[in-house]
mmCIF file of C-alpha atoms in Angstrom:
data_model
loop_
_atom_site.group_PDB
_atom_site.id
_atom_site.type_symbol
_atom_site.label_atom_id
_atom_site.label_comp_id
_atom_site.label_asym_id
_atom_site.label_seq_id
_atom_site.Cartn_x
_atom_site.Cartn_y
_atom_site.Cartn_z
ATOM 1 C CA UNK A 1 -163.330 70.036 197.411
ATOM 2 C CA UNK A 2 -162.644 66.831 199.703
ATOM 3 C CA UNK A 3 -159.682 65.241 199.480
ATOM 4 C CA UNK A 4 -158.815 61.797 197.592
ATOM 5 C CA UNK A 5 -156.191 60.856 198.728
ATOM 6 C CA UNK A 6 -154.634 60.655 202.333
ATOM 7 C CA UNK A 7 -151.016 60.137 202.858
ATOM 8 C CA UNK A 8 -150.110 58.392 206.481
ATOM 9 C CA UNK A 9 -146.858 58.465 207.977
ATOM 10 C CA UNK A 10 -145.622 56.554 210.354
ATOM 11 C CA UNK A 11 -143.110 57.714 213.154
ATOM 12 C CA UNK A 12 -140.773 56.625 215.898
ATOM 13 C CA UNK A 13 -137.724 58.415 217.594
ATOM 14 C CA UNK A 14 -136.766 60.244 214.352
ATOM 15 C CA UNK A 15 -137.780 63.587 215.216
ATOM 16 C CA UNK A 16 -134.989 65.020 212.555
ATOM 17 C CA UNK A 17 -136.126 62.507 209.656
ATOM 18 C CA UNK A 18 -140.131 63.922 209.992
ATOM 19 C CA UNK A 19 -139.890 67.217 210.410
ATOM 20 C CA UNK A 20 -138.070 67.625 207.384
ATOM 21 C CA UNK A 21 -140.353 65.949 205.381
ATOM 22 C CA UNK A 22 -143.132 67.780 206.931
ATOM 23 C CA UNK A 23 -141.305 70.654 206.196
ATOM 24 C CA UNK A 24 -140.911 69.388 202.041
ATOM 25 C CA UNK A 25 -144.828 68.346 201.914
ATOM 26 C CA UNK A 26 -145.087 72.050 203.417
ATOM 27 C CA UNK A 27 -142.772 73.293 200.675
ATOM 28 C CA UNK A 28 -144.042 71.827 197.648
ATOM 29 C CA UNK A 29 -147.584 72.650 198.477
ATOM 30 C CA UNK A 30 -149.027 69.086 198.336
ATOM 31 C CA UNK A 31 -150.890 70.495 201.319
ATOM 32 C CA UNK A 32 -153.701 71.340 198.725
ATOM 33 C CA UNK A 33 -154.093 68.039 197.282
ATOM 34 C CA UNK A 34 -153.938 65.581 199.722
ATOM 35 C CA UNK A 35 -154.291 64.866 203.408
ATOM 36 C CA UNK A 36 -151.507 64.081 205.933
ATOM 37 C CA UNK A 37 -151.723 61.880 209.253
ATOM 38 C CA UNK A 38 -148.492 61.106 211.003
ATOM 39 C CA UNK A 39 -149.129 58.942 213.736
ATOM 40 C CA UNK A 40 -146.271 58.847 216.403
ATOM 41 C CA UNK A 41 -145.817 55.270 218.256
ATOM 42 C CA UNK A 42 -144.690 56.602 221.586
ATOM 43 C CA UNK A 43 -141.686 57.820 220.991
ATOM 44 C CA UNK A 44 -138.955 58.105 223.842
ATOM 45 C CA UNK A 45 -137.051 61.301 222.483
ATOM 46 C CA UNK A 46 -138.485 64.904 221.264
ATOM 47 C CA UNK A 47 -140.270 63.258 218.180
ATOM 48 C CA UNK A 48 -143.947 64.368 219.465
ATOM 49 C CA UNK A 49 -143.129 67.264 221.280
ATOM 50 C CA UNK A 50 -141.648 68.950 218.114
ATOM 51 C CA UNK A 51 -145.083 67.644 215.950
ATOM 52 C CA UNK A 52 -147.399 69.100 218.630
ATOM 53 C CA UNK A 53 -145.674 72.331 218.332
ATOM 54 C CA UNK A 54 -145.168 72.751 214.230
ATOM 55 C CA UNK A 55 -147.098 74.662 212.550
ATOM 56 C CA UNK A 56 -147.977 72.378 209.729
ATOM 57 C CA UNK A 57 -150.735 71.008 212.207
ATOM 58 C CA UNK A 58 -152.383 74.488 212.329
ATOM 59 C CA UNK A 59 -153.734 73.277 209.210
ATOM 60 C CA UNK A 60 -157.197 71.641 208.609
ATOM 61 C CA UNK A 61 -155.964 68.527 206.586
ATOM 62 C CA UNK A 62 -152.784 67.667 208.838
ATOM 63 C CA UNK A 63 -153.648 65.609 211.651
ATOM 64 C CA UNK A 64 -150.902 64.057 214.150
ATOM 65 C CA UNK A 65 -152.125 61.388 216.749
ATOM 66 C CA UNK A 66 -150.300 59.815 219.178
ATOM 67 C CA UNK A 67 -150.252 56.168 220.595
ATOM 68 C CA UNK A 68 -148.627 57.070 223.955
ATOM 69 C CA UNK A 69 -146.724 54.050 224.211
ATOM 70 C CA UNK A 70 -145.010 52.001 221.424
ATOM 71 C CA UNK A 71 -147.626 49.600 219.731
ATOM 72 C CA UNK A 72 -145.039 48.405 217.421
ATOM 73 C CA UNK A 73 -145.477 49.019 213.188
ATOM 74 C CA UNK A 74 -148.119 46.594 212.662
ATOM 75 C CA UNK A 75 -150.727 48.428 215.024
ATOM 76 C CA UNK A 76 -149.604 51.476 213.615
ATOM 77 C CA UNK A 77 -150.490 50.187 210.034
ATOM 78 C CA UNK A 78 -153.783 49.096 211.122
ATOM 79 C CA UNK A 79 -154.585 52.240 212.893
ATOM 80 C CA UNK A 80 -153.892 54.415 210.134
ATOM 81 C CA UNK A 81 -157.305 52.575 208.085
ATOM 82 C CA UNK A 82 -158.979 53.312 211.446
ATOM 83 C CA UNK A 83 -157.812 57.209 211.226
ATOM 84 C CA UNK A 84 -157.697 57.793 207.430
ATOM 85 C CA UNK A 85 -160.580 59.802 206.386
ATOM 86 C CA UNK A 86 -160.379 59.501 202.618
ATOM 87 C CA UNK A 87 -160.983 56.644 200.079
ATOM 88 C CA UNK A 88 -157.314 56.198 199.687
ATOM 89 C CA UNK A 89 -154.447 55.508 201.588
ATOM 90 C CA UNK A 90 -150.828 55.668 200.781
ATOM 91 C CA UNK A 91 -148.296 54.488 202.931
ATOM 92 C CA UNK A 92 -145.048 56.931 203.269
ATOM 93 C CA UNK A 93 -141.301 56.212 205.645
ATOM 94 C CA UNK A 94 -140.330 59.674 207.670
ATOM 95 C CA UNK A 95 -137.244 58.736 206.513
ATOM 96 C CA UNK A 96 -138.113 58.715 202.623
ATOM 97 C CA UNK A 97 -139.581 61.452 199.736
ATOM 98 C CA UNK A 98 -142.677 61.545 197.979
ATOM 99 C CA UNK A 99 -142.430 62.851 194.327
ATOM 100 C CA UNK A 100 -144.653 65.703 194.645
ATOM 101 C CA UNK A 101 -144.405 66.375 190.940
ATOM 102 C CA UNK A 102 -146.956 62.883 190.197
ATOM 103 C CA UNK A 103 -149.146 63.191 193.191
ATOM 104 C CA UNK A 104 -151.526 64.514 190.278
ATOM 105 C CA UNK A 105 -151.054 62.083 188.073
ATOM 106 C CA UNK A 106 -151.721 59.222 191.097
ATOM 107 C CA UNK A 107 -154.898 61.224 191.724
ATOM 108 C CA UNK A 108 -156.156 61.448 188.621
ATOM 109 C CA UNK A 109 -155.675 57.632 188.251
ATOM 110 C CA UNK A 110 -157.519 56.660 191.286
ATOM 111 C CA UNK A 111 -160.078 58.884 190.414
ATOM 112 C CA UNK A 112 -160.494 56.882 186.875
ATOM 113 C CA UNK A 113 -159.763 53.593 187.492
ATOM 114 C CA UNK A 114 -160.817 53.062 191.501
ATOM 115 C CA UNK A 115 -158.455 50.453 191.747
ATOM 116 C CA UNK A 116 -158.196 48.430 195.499
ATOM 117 C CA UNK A 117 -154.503 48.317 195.566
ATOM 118 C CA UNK A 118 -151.607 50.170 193.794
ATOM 119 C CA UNK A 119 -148.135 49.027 194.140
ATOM 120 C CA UNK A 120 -146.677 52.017 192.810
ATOM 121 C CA UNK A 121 -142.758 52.923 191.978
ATOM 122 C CA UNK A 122 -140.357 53.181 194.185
ATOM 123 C CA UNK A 123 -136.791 54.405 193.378
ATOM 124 C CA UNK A 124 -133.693 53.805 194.992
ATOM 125 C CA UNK A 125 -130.428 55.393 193.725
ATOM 126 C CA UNK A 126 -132.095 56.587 190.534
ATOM 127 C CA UNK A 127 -132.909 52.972 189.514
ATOM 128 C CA UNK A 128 -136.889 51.447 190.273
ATOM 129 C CA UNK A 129 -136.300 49.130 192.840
ATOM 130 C CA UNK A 130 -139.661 48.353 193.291
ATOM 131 C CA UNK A 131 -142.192 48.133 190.158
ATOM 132 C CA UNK A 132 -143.450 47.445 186.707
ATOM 133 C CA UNK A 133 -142.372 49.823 183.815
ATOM 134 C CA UNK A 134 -146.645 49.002 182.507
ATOM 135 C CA UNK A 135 -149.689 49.096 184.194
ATOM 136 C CA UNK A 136 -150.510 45.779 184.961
ATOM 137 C CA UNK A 137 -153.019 44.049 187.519
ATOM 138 C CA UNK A 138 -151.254 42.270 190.008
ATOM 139 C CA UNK A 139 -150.539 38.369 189.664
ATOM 140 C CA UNK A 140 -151.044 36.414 193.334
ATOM 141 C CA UNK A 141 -147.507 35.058 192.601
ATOM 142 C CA UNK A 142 -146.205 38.748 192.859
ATOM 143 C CA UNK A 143 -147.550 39.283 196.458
ATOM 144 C CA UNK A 144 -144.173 40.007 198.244
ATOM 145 C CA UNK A 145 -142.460 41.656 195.564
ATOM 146 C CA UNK A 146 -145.802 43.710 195.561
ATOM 147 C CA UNK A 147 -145.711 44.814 198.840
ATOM 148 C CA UNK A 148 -142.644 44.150 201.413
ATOM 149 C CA UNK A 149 -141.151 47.591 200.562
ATOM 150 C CA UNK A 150 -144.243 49.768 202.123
ATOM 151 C CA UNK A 151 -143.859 53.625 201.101
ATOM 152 C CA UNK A 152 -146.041 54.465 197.928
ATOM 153 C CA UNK A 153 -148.046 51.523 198.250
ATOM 154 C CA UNK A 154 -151.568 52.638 198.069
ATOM 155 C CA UNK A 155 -155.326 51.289 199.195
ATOM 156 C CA UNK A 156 -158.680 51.682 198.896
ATOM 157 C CA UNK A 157 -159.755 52.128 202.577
ATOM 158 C CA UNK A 158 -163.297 50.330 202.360
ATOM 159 C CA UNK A 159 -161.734 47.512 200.112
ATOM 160 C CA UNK A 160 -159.703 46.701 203.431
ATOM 161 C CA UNK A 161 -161.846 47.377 206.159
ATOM 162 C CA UNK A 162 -162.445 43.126 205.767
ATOM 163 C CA UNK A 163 -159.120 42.984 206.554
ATOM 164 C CA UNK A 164 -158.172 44.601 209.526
ATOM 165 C CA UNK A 165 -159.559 42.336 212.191
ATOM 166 C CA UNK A 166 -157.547 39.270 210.735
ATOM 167 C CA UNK A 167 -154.633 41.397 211.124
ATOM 168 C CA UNK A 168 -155.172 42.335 214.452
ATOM 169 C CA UNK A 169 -156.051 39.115 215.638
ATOM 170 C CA UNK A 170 -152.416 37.709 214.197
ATOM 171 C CA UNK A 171 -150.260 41.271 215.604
ATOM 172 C CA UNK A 172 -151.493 40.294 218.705
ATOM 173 C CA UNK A 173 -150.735 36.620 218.487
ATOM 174 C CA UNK A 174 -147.149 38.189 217.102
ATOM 175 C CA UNK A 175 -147.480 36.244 213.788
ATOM 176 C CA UNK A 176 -144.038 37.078 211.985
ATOM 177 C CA UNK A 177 -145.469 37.817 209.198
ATOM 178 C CA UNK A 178 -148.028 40.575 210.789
ATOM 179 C CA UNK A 179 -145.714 42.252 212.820
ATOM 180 C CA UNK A 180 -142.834 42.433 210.423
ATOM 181 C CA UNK A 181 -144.935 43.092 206.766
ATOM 182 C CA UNK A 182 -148.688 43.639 207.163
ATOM 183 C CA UNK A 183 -148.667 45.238 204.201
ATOM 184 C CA UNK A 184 -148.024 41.684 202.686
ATOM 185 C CA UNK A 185 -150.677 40.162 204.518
ATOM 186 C CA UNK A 186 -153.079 42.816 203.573
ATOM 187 C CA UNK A 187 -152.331 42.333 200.371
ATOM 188 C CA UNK A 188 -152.602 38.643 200.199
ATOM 189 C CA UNK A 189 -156.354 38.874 201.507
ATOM 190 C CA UNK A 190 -156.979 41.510 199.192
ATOM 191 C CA UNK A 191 -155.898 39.353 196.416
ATOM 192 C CA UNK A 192 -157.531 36.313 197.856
ATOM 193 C CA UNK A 193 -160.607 38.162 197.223
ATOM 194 C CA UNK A 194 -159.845 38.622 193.671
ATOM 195 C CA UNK A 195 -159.934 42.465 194.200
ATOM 196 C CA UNK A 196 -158.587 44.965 192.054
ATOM 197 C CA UNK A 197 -154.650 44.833 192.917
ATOM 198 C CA UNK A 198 -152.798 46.965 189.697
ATOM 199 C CA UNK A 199 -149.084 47.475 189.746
ATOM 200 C CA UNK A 200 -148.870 51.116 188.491
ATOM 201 C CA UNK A 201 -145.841 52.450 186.530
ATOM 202 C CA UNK A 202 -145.285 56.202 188.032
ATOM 203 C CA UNK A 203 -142.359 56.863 190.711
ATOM 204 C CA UNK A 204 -144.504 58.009 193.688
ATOM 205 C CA UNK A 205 -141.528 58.083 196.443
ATOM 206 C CA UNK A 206 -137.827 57.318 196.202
ATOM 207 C CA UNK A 207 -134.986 56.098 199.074
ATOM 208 C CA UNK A 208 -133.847 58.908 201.719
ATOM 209 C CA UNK A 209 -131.783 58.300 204.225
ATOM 210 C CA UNK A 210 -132.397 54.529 204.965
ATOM 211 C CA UNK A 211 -132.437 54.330 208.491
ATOM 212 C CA UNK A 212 -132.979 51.457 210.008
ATOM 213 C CA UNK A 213 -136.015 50.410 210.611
ATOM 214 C CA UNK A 214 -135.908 48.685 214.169
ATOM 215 C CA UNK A 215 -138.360 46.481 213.269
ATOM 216 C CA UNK A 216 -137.788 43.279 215.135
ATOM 217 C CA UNK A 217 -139.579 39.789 215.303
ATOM 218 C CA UNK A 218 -141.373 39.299 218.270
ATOM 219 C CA UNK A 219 -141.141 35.767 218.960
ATOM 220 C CA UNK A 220 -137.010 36.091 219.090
ATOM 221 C CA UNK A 221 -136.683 39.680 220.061
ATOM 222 C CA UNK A 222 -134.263 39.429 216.998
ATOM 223 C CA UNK A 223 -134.116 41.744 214.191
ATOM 224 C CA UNK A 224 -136.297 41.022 210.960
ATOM 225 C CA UNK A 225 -133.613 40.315 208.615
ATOM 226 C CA UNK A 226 -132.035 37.483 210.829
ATOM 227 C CA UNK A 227 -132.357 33.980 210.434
ATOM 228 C CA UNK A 228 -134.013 33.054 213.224
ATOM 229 C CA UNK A 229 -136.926 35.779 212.621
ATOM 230 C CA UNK A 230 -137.053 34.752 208.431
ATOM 231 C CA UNK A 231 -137.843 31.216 209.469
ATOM 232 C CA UNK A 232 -140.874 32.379 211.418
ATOM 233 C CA UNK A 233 -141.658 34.887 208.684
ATOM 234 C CA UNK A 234 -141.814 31.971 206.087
ATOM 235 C CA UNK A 235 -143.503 29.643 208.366
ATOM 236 C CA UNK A 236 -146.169 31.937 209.352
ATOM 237 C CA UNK A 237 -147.076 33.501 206.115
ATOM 238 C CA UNK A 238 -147.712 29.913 205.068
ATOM 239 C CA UNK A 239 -149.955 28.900 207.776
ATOM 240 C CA UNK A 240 -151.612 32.483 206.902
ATOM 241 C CA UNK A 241 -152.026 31.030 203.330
ATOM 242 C CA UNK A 242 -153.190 27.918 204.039
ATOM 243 C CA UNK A 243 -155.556 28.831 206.001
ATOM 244 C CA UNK A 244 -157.272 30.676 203.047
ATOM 245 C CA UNK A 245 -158.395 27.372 201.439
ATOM 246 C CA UNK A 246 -160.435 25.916 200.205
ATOM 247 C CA UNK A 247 -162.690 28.774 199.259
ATOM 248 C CA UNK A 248 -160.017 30.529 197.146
ATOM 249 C CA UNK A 249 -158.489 27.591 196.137
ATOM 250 C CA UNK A 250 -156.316 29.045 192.753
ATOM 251 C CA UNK A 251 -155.337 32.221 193.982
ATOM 252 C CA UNK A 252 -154.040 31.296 197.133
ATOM 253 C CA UNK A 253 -152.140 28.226 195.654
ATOM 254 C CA UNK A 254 -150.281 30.257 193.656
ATOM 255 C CA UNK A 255 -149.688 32.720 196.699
ATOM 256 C CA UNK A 256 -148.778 29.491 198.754
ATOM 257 C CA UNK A 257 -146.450 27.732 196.156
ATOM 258 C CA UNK A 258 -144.793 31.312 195.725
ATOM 259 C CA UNK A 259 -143.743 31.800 199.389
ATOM 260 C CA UNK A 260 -142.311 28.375 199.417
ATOM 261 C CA UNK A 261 -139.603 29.189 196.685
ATOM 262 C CA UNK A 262 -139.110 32.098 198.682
ATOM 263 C CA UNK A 263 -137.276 29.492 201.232
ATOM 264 C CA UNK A 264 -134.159 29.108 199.762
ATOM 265 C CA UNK A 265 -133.439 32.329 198.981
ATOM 266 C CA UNK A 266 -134.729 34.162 202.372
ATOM 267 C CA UNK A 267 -132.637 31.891 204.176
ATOM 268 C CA UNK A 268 -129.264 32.537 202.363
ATOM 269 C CA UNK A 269 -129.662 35.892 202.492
ATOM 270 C CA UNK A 270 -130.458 36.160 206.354
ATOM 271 C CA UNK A 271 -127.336 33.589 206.675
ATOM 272 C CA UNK A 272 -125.181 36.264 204.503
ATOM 273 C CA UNK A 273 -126.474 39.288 207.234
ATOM 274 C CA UNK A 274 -125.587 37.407 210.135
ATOM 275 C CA UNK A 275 -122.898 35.399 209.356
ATOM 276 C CA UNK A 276 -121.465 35.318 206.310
ATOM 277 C CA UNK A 277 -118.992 32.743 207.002
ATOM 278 C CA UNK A 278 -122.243 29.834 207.416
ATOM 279 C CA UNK A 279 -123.778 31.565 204.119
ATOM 280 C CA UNK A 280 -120.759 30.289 202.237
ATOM 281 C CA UNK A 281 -120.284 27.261 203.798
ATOM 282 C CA UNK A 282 -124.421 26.792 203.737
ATOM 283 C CA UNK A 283 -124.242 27.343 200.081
ATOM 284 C CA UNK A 284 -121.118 24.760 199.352
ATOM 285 C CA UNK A 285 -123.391 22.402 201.438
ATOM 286 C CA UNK A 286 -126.306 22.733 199.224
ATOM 287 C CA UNK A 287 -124.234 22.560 195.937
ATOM 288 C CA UNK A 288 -122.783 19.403 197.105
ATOM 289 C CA UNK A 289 -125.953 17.839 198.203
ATOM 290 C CA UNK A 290 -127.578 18.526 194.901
ATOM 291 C CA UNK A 291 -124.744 17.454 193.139
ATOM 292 C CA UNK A 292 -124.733 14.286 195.011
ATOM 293 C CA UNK A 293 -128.514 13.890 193.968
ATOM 294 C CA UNK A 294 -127.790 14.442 190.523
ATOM 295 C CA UNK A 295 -124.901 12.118 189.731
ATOM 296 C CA UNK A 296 -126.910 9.716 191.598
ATOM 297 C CA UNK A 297 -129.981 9.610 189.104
ATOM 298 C CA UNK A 298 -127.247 9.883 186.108
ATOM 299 C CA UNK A 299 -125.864 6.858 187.519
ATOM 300 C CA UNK A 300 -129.360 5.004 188.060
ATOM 301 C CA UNK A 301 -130.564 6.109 184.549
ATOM 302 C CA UNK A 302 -127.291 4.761 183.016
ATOM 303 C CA UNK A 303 -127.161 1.464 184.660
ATOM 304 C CA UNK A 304 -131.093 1.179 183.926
ATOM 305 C CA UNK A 305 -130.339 1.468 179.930
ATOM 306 C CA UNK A 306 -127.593 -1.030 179.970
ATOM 307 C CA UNK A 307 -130.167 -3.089 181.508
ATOM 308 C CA UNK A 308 -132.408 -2.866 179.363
ATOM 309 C CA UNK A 309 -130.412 -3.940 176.473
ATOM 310 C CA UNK A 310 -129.390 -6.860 178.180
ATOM 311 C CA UNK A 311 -133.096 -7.974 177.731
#
């Protein structure tokens, strides 16, 4: 019987991190269930070598393709719609596990409920740190909470075949937000279309060794996390957004007015990475200046009564 479900893997100069879980899919027998395509993005050390020569790819539903040179994460995300060969696709790390004991369970789901988009659980020191604890579809509001951590996220492949050529169009403009989460943008057209986007509550893959990612922002050369690189992020997923309207006028408002409260926060947070010392005094700032604002009204409101009764 065909499989359901393909499981894509991603992979770049962690020839230790794969080939163990290669070795753990190989283990657990999920070999009968689902598909497997690791995709290597050129990488530099023995990464490929060691996948051409495991055994695991003796076997009819493991695949392992190569891009020759580094594309970068986003290409590799939109190649693996181009080489899935399922209906679904989940996203895994090399560096994280998959819960092999509700691989099942996601099956049997998808095979019920042929949903466009999961956003499954993912756990992280025992705790979920991404995920609802009920099935619930999706609100637009929820896109980057959704989405930004990839592995167990899961998609119908036809449902975003519409999608691929506006990503690749914006990775090779080096839109912020493509390069560094197009998962998230993927997931905002999906929802734009008012698609079938469920958050599902079942653990599907949990935190391994948390490499870093290497992931950096194209326009800076600078990491993702850093300032510099969340500004673009912000400013690009917003042009992304706004560029969805008027046709989809509701959703993508709410997807719109939710990345702009992301502002604040994003930009302490990058300030507390790189340095911590302008986070604090960027946050004593801001509590000042609002401060400021609100004594000000206070004042204006009080002096406004007492003029009022002088009337």
């Amino acid at each position: 019987m065909p499989s359901l479900l393909t499981i894509g893997i991603p992979t770049f100069n962690r020839s230790r991190c794969i080939v163990n879980l290669i070795d753990n899919l190989l283990l657990n027998d999920i070999k009968d269930l689902v598909d497997i395509v690791i995709i290597d993005d050129g990488s530099s050390d023995d990464t490929y070598s060691l996948l051409l020569n495991h055994s695991a790819f003796l076997l009819e539903n493991f695949s392992l393709v190569s891009n020759g040179t580094n594309k970068g994460y986003a290409n590799v995300f939109i190649r693996m719609f181009v080489e899935c060969r399922t209906e679904y696709l989940m996203m895994m790390a090399d560096d994280d596990c998959v819960l092999f004991e509700n691989i099942q369970t996601l099956i049997s789901y998808l095979q019920k409920n042929k949903p466009d988009f999961l956003s499954t659980q993912f756990i992280s020191n025992g705790k979920v740190y991404r995920g609802k604890n009920k099935n619930s579809r999706i609100n637009p509001k929820e896109f980057f909470m959704a989405s930004a951590h990839a592995p167990g996220l899961v998609y119908r492949v036809k449902a975003c075949s519409n999608c691929l050529g506006i990503m690749r169009k914006r990775a090779d403009a080096n839109r912020s937000d493509t390069i560094i989460y197009p998962q998230v943008v993927m997931l905002i057209i999906l929802l734009s279309e008012r698609l079938k986007c469920w958050w599902l509550a079942l653990p599907i893959a949990s935190q391994g060794e948390a490499a870093p990612s290497g992931i950096r922002d194209k326009k800076s050369g600078e990491a993702y996390w850093s300032l510099c690189s969340r500004w673009h992020q912000l400013v690009d997923f917003d042009e992304l957004l706004s560029g969805l309207f008027p046709e989809r006028y509701e959703v993508v408002l709410s997807m719109v007015q939710a990345n702009r409260e992301r502002v604040f926060g994003h930009l302490l947070t990058a300030l507390e990475e790189e340095q911590p010392e302008l986070r604090i005094a960027f946050d004593r700032t801001a509590r000042r200046y609002y401060f400021n604002k609100i004594v000000k009204k206070i004042i204006c409101y009080d002096f406004f009564i007492k003029l009022k009764g002088c009337l």
